[in-house]
Structures are given as C-alpha cells and as structure tokens.
XYZ file of C-alpha atoms in Angstrom:
432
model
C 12.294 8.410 26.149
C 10.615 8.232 22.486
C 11.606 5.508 20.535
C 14.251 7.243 18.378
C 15.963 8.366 21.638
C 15.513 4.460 22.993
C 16.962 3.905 19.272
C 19.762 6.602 20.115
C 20.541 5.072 24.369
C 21.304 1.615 23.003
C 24.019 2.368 20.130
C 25.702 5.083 22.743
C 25.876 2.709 25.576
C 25.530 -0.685 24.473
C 28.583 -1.804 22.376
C 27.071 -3.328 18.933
C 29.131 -6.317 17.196
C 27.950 -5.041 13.731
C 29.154 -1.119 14.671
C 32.381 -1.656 16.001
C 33.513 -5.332 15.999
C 35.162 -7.527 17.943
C 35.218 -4.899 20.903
C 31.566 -5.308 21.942
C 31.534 -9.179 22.162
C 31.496 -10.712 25.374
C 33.217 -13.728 26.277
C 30.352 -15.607 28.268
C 26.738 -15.144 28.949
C 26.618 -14.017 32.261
C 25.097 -10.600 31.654
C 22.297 -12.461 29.591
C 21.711 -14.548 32.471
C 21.317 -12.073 34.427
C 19.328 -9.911 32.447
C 16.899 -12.762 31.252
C 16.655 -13.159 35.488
C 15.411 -9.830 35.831
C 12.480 -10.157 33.604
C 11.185 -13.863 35.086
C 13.581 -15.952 32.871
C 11.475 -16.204 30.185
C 13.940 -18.592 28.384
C 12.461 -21.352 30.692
C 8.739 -20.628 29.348
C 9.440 -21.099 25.435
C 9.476 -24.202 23.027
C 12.512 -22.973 20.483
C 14.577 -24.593 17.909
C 17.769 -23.324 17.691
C 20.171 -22.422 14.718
C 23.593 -21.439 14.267
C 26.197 -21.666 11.156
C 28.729 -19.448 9.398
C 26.316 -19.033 6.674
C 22.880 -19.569 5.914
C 21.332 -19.427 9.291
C 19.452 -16.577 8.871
C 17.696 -18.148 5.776
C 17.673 -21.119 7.285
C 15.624 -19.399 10.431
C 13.319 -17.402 8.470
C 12.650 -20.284 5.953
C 11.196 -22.638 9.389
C 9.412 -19.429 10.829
C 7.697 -19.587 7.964
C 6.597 -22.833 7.713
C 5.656 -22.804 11.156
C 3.280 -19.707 10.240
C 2.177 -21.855 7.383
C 1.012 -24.820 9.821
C -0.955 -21.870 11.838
C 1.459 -21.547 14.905
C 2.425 -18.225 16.821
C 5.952 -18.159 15.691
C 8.563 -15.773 17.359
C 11.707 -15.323 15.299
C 14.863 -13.559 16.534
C 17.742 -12.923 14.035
C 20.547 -10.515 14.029
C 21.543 -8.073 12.193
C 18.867 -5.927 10.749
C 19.262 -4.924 7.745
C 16.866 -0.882 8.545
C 15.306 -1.222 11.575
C 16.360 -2.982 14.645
C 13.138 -4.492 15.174
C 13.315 -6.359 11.910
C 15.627 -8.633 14.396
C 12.379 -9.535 16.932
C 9.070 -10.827 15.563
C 5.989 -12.655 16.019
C 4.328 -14.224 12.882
C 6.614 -11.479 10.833
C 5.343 -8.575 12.667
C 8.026 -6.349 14.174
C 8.364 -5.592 18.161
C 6.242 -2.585 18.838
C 8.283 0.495 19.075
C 6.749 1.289 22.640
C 7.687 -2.275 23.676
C 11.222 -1.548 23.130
C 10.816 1.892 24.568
C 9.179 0.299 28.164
C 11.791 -2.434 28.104
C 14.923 -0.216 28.033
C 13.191 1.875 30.218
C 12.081 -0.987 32.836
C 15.985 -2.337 32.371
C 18.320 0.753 32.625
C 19.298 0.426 36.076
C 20.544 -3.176 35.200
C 21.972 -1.820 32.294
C 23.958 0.765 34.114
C 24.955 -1.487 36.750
C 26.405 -4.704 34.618
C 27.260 -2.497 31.429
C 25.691 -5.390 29.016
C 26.722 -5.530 25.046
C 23.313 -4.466 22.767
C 22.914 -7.716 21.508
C 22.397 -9.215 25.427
C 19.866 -6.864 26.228
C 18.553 -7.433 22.624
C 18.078 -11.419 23.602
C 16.737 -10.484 26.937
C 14.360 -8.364 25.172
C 13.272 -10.726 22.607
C 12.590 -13.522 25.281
C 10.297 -11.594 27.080
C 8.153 -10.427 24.393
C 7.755 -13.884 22.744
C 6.476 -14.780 26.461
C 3.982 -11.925 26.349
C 2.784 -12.744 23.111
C 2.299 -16.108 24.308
C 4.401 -17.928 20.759
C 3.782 -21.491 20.725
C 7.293 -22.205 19.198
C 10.365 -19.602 18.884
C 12.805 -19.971 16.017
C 16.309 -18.518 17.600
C 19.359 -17.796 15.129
C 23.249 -17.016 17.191
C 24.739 -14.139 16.787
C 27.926 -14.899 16.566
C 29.736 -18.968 17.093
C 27.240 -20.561 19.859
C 29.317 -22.048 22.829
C 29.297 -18.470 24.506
C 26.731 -16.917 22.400
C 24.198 -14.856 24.070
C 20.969 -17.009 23.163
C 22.937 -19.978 24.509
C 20.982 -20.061 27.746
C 18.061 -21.722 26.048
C 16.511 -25.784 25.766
C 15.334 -26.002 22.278
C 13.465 -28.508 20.840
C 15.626 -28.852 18.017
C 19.633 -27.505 17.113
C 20.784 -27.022 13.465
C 24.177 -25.819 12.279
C 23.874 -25.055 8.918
C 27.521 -25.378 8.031
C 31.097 -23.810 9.423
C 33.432 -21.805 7.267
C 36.023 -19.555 7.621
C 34.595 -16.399 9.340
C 35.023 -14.886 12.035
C 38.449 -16.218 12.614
C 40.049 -13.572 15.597
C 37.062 -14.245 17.632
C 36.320 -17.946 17.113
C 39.798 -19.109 16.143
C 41.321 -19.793 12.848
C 40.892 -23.324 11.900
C 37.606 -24.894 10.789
C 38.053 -27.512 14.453
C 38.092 -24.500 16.517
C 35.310 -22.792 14.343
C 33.453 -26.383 14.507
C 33.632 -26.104 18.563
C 32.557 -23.427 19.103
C 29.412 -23.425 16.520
C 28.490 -27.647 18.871
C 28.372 -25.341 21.934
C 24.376 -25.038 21.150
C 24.459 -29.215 21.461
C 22.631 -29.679 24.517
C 22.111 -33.135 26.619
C 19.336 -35.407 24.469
C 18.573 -32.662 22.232
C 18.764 -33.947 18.421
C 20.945 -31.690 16.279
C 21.151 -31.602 11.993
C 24.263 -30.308 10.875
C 23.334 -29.203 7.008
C 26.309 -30.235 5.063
C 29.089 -32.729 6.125
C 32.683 -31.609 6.036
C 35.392 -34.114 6.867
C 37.243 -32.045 9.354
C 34.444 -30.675 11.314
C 31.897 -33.913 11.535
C 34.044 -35.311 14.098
C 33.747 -31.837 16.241
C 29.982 -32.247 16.461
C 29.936 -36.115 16.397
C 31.986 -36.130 19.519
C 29.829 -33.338 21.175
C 26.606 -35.345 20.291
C 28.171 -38.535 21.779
C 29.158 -36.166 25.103
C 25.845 -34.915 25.244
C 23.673 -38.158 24.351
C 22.213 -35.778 21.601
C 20.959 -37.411 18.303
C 22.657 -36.188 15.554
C 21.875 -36.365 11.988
C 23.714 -35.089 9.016
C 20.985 -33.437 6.551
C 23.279 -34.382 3.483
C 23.512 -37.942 4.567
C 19.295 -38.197 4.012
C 18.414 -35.806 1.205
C 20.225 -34.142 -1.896
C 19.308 -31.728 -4.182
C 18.520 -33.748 -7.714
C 17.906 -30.690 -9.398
C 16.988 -27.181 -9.649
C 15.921 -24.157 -11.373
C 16.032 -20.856 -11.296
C 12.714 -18.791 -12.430
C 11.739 -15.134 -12.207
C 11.813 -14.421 -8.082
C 11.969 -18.321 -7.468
C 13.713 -21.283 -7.160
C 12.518 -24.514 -7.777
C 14.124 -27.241 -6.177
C 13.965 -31.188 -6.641
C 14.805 -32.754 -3.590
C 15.638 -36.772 -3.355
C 14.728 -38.862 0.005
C 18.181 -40.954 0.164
C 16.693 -43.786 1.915
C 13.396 -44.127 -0.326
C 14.921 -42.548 -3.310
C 11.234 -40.484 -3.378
C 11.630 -36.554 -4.892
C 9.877 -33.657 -4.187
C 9.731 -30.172 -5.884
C 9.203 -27.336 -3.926
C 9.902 -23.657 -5.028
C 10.999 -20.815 -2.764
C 10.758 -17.094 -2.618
C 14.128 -16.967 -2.462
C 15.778 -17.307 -5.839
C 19.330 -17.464 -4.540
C 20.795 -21.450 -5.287
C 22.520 -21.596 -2.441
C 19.185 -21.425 -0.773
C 18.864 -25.456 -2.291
C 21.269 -26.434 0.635
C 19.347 -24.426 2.708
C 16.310 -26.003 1.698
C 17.530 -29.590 2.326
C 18.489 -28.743 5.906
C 15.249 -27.376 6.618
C 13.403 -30.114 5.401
C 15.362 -32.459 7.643
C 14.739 -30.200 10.633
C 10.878 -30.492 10.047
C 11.062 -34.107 9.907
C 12.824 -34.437 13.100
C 9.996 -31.655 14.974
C 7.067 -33.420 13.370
C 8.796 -36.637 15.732
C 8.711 -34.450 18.244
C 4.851 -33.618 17.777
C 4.863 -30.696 16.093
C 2.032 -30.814 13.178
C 3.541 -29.733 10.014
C 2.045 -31.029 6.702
C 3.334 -31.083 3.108
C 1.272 -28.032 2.357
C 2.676 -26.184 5.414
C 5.726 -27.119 4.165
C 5.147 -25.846 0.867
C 2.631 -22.739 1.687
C 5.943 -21.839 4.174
C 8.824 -22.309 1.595
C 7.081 -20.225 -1.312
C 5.967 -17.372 0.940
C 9.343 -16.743 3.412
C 9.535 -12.931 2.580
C 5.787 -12.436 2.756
C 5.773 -14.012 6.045
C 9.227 -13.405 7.931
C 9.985 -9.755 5.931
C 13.461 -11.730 4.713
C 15.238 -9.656 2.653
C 18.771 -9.036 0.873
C 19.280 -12.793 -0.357
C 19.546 -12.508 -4.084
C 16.948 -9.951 -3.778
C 15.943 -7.941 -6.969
C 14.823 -4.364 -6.023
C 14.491 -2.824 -9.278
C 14.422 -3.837 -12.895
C 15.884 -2.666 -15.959
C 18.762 -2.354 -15.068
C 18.404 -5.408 -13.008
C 19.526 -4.401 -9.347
C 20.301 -7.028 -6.702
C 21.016 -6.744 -3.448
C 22.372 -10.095 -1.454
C 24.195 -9.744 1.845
C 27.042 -12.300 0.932
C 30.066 -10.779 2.962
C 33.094 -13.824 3.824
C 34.485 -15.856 1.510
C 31.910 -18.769 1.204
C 29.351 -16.574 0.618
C 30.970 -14.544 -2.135
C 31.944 -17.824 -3.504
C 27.568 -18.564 -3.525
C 27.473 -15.252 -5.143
C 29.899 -15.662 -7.894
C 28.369 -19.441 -8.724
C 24.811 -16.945 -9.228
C 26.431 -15.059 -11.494
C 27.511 -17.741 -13.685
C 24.196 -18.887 -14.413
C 22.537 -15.333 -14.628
C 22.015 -13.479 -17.700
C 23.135 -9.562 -18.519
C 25.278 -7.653 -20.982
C 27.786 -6.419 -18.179
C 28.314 -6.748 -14.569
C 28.898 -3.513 -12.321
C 29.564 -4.486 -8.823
C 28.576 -1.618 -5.888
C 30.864 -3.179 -2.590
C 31.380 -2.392 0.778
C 33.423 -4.624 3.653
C 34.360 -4.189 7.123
C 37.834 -4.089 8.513
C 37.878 -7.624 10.253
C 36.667 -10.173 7.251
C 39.306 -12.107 5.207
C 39.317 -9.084 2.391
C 41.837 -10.618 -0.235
C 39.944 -13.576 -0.002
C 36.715 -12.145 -0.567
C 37.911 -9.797 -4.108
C 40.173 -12.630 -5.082
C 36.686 -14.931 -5.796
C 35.114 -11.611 -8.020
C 35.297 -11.479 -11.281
C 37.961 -8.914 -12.864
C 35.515 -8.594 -15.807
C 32.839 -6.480 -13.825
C 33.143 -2.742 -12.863
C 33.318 -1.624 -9.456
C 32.091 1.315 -7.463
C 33.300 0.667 -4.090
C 32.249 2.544 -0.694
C 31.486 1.690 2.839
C 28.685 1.862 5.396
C 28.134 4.453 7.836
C 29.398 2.592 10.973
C 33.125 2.405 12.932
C 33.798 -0.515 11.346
C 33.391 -0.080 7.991
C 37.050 -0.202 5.315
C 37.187 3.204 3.590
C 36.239 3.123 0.598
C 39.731 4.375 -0.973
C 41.668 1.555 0.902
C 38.901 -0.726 -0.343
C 39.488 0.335 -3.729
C 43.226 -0.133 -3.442
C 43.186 -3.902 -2.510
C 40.544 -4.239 -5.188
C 43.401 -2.786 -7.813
C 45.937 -5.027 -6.438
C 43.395 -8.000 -6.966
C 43.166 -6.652 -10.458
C 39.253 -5.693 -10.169
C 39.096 -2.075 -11.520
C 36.678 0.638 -10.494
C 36.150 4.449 -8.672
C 35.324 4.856 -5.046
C 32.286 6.913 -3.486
C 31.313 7.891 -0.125
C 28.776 5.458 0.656
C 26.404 3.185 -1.035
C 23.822 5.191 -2.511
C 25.927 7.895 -4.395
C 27.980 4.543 -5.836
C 24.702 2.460 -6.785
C 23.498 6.209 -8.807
C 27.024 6.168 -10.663
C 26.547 2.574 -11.639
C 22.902 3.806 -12.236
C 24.116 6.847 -14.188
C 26.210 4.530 -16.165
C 24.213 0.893 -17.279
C 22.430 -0.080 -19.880
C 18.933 -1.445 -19.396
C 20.567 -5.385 -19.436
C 22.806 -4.673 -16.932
C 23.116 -6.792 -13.604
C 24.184 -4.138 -10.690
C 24.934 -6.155 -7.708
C 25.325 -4.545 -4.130
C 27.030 -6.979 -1.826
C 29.710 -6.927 0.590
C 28.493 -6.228 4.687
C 25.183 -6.839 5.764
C 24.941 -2.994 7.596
C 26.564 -1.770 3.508
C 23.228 -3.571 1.788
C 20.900 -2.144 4.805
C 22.149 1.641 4.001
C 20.011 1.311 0.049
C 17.474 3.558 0.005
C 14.132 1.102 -0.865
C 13.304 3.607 -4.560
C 14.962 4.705 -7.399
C 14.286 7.693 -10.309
C-alpha cells in the first residue's frame, strides 16, 4: 500500500476516538498488549515519563520534549490527536514518523489487525513504541489518550507520572463526578514511581493521595512548591515569574507559547524536571530555558493561542470543554482588538451549554463543524448558540466561516477559531 492508502486502511478499519466517539474506545488494554507483544514489547526497552490530565497535557508533553531536546537527548514524543497529519502524533526530536515506517508497520501488523480488530489509537501506541526503539530515544515523553487507568499507553514503567489537572470532560466515558474522573486519570500511578499532580483540588487530592499511598509512589503536588508570582504577555511569548515556595527564590522564564494558562503549565513542568534531574537525568537551567522558549521550533506544537495571520489578528487555540474555554475567555480579557468574531465548531459528546454559556455575547459568531462523524451541525450549533444569546450565521465548515469573518473585519479585529481539536486542524495554513 502507499502511504495515503495506509492513511485510508486505518480510518476504514480502525475505529478513531476523535472520528466517531465514544464507539471506538476500548475498555482495557488487552489488544495493546498484545499488539506491543507482536513487535518484541518494546514498552519494556524505553525510559518514559508519563502524562495524563483533562487539560494541558499535551502542552505539558511537548513543553518537557523540548527541554529534553534542549539538554541534547533523543527524545520520542507521542501525543494524540493531530491536528493535519497523523504523524504529527509520533516523533523523535520533533521529526515526524517516516511515511514508509507507517506504511511497513501496518503492513507487517494486518494479520493481527484482522484477527483482534484493535481501535486506531492501539495500533497507533504499538506503532509509536516500536519506532522510538528503532531510533534508539534515550527518554520517551508519553501523553494518554483518553483518562489513564485503561488507557492504551498504560502498559508502560515511566520514570516519572504527571497529571496535569482533572476537570469535567469526558464525563459518559470516565464518569461524571470529578472522584470518578480523579480515578481514573491515578490509574498511570504505578508501584514507587513518583507522580506531580499540577494543581491541587480539594475533591480529587485525596483520589491520587490514596493511590500514591497504595502504590508506595511519591507524590508531590506542583502547586504546593512553586507559584506563578507574575507574568506577562509579549508579542508570541509569555514571560513567566515563577517563586520556589520553600526558598522563596524566582525565576523568569518566557515561552513560545503565549497562552497564560500555559503559566500553570509551566509550574508543573518545572517540578517534573526537578524530580528527573533526582532521578539522574542532566537537565540544566539553560536546557530548561533553551527548551521552554523554543517548544514549537522543537516539538512542531501548534494551535495553543497560536497567531496564524495578522491584521486582522487570527488565532487559532484548540480549547474545546469547559475549563478550557474558561482559559480562553480569561485571554480575551487581557487581549487587545476593536471587536471579537468567534469561528466555532464542537462535537456531539462535550458539555455544549456549558461551553457557549462561558463566551462572550458581545462577539460575532460564524459557526460550522469539522469534517468527521462526530462533529454538531453547524445549524444545531448555531441554535444552542441563539438560545445562549451569542448571535451569528452558520457555514459548512471552517474555512468558508473563517473567509466570512475574513470578508467582514477590520484590520484590529481578533478572529478566534476554537472549539474541537479535528475543527482547528481543518484551517488551511494561508490566507489572500
């Protein structure tokens, strides 16, 4: 097969998550088991940290891949979803998987695949293990998919777990309480392992504090040992002063990523690199800083607060529940435009009177949906929006509404495209 038809094999016969919901998850990891045992369990021949979290992960992932980079090590990442091409979601040291390695492994694999009938992101973890293996990685930095107790890329011993934070997403596959949420998310605890949990929230810190005791894992709260003093917000970047807690000592560092939420981020990363330098790993201040300013140049991150044209000012951020809308509209209020026009698209299965009840009613909309199953139409999109008392027209998809809100702005406008991660992937990279 070429690589398009590879492309073409995998979304007909694997079920995707990010296509059609909750009807391609699987409810343990048996299949990855088995697949990773086809291909010489390659989980058991990589150093990894690993990171789940309703939001932030992927940030979080590509902000330590990075710094690892930075310190000179071969650094496999694996994160999920892409945002254009599925092998944005496997790299080494920010370079994509080959297209002929994905070709030979779905080639090598199909009579597994036909026989156990695996979702696409199990083979995709299988796939991902093997080639950081072959490219030898010193350390790979693994984001979940989806929770972590029965998440695919649970079938690894990292050197390190962080959970960012847990929110309210996700809720008819994880359950709908932050405890249940909170469970599932410890699963990636594993016996003497040390975990950071990013921010502390009352109802979920005993969840993971009583998993940590289970496992004998060390478990410290990043909030507890750094906070973010202060911050600001420059053109692409964010600077960030960040204050030790125990020796009241600040550092400023400034990131690529010009989002603020990224400042929590930052502070869970930093205590994540303290606890691997423990461990041996050797990563100096200027790693640390080299890594944090240059995440995009060296993961490829995109779609967090990400401008992509100027004038009017176009921004594309893949914000999609509730707490990260709320991220987005707390962005808003400190950025500077004449008006607001909002381009959104959302899938069927996220809290969606949540999400438009956090948006402000002041902005114009031009909502429309991405290309897959599991996309909202646009017009029923629309309709919730009116009820929510945001006001706008509906398109077909994402590019004909971003050229209306185009056709329409003045030069200090602020267009925003947010909404689904697959909705922010379908913008074409130029504009007239």
């Amino acid at each position: 097969m070429t690589y398009q038809e590879t492309l073409e094999y995998m979304y007909a016969q694997l079920p995707m998550f990010s296509r059609v919901g909750a009807a391609a998850i699987k409810t343990d990891i048996t299949n990855t088991v088995i697949l990773c045992r086809e291909v010489g369990n390659p989980q058991d021949h990589l150093r990894t940290v690993h990171i789940a979290g309703t939001n932030g992960k992927g940030s979080t992932s590509h902000m330590l891949a990075s710094v690892f980079q930075a310190a000179g090590y071969k650094t496999g990442l694996y994160t999920s979803p892409h945002l254009k091409d599925f092998r944005e979601r496997i790299r080494v040291n920010g370079k994509m998987i080959p297209e002929a390695q994905v070709v030979d492994f779905i080639g090598r694999m199909e009579p597994v695949i036909t026989r156990i009938l695996p979702s696409f992101f199990e083979i995709t973890v299988a796939m991902a293990f093997e080639y950081f293996v072959t490219e030898k990685v010193d350390i790979a930095i693994i984001e979940t998919g989806l929770g972590g107790r029965l998440d695919s890329t649970n079938i690894i011993t990292p050197d390190l777990s962080v959970i960012t934070n847990i929110g309210m997403d996700h809720m008819n596959i994880l359950g709908d309480s932050i405890e249940k949420i909170a469970f599932e998310k410890a699963g990636i605890i594993k016996p003497g392992v040390p975990v950071v949990i990013g921010l502390r929230q009352p109802v979920s810190d005993k969840v993971f504090e009583e998993k940590a005791l289970q496992e004998h894992a060390r478990l410290i709260f990043a909030s507890d040992v750094r906070f973010v003093a202060d911050w600001k917000l420059e053109p692409h970047l964010l600077q960030v002063e960040a204050t030790n807690t125990h020796t009241q000592t600040k550092d400023i560092y400034q990131l690529d990523l010009p989002g603020m939420y990224q400042a929590q981020n930052l502070v869970t990363v930093l205590e994540a690199i303290a606890l691997l330098k423990q461990a041996g790993w050797l990563l100096k201040d200027e790693h640390v800083r080299l890594g944090l300013l240059h995440v995009k140049k060296n993961t490829g991150l995109h779609g967090r607060w990400e401008t992509i044209h100027e004038h009017p000012r176009v921004v594309l951020d893949v914000g999609h529940n509730a707490d990260g809308i709320r991220a987005i509209a707390a962005q808003l209020e400190v950025s500077s435009y004449h008006h607001l026009r909002i381009v959104i698209g959302m899938v069927r299965d996220k809290d969606i009177d949540s999400v438009l009840s956090l948006l402000p009613a002041t902005a114009t909309y031009y909502f429309a949906q991405a290309q897959i199953p599991r996309a909202l139409p646009a017009s029923e999109l629309a309709e919730k929006a009116r009820l929510a008392g945001l006001q706008g027209q509906h398109h077909a998809n994402v590019n004909e509404a971003l050229q209306a809100a185009l056709a329409h702005a003045d030069k200090d406008d602020l267009i925003l495209i947010c909404g689904s991660v697959f909705f922010v992937g379908e913008v074409k990279a130029y504009f007239p």
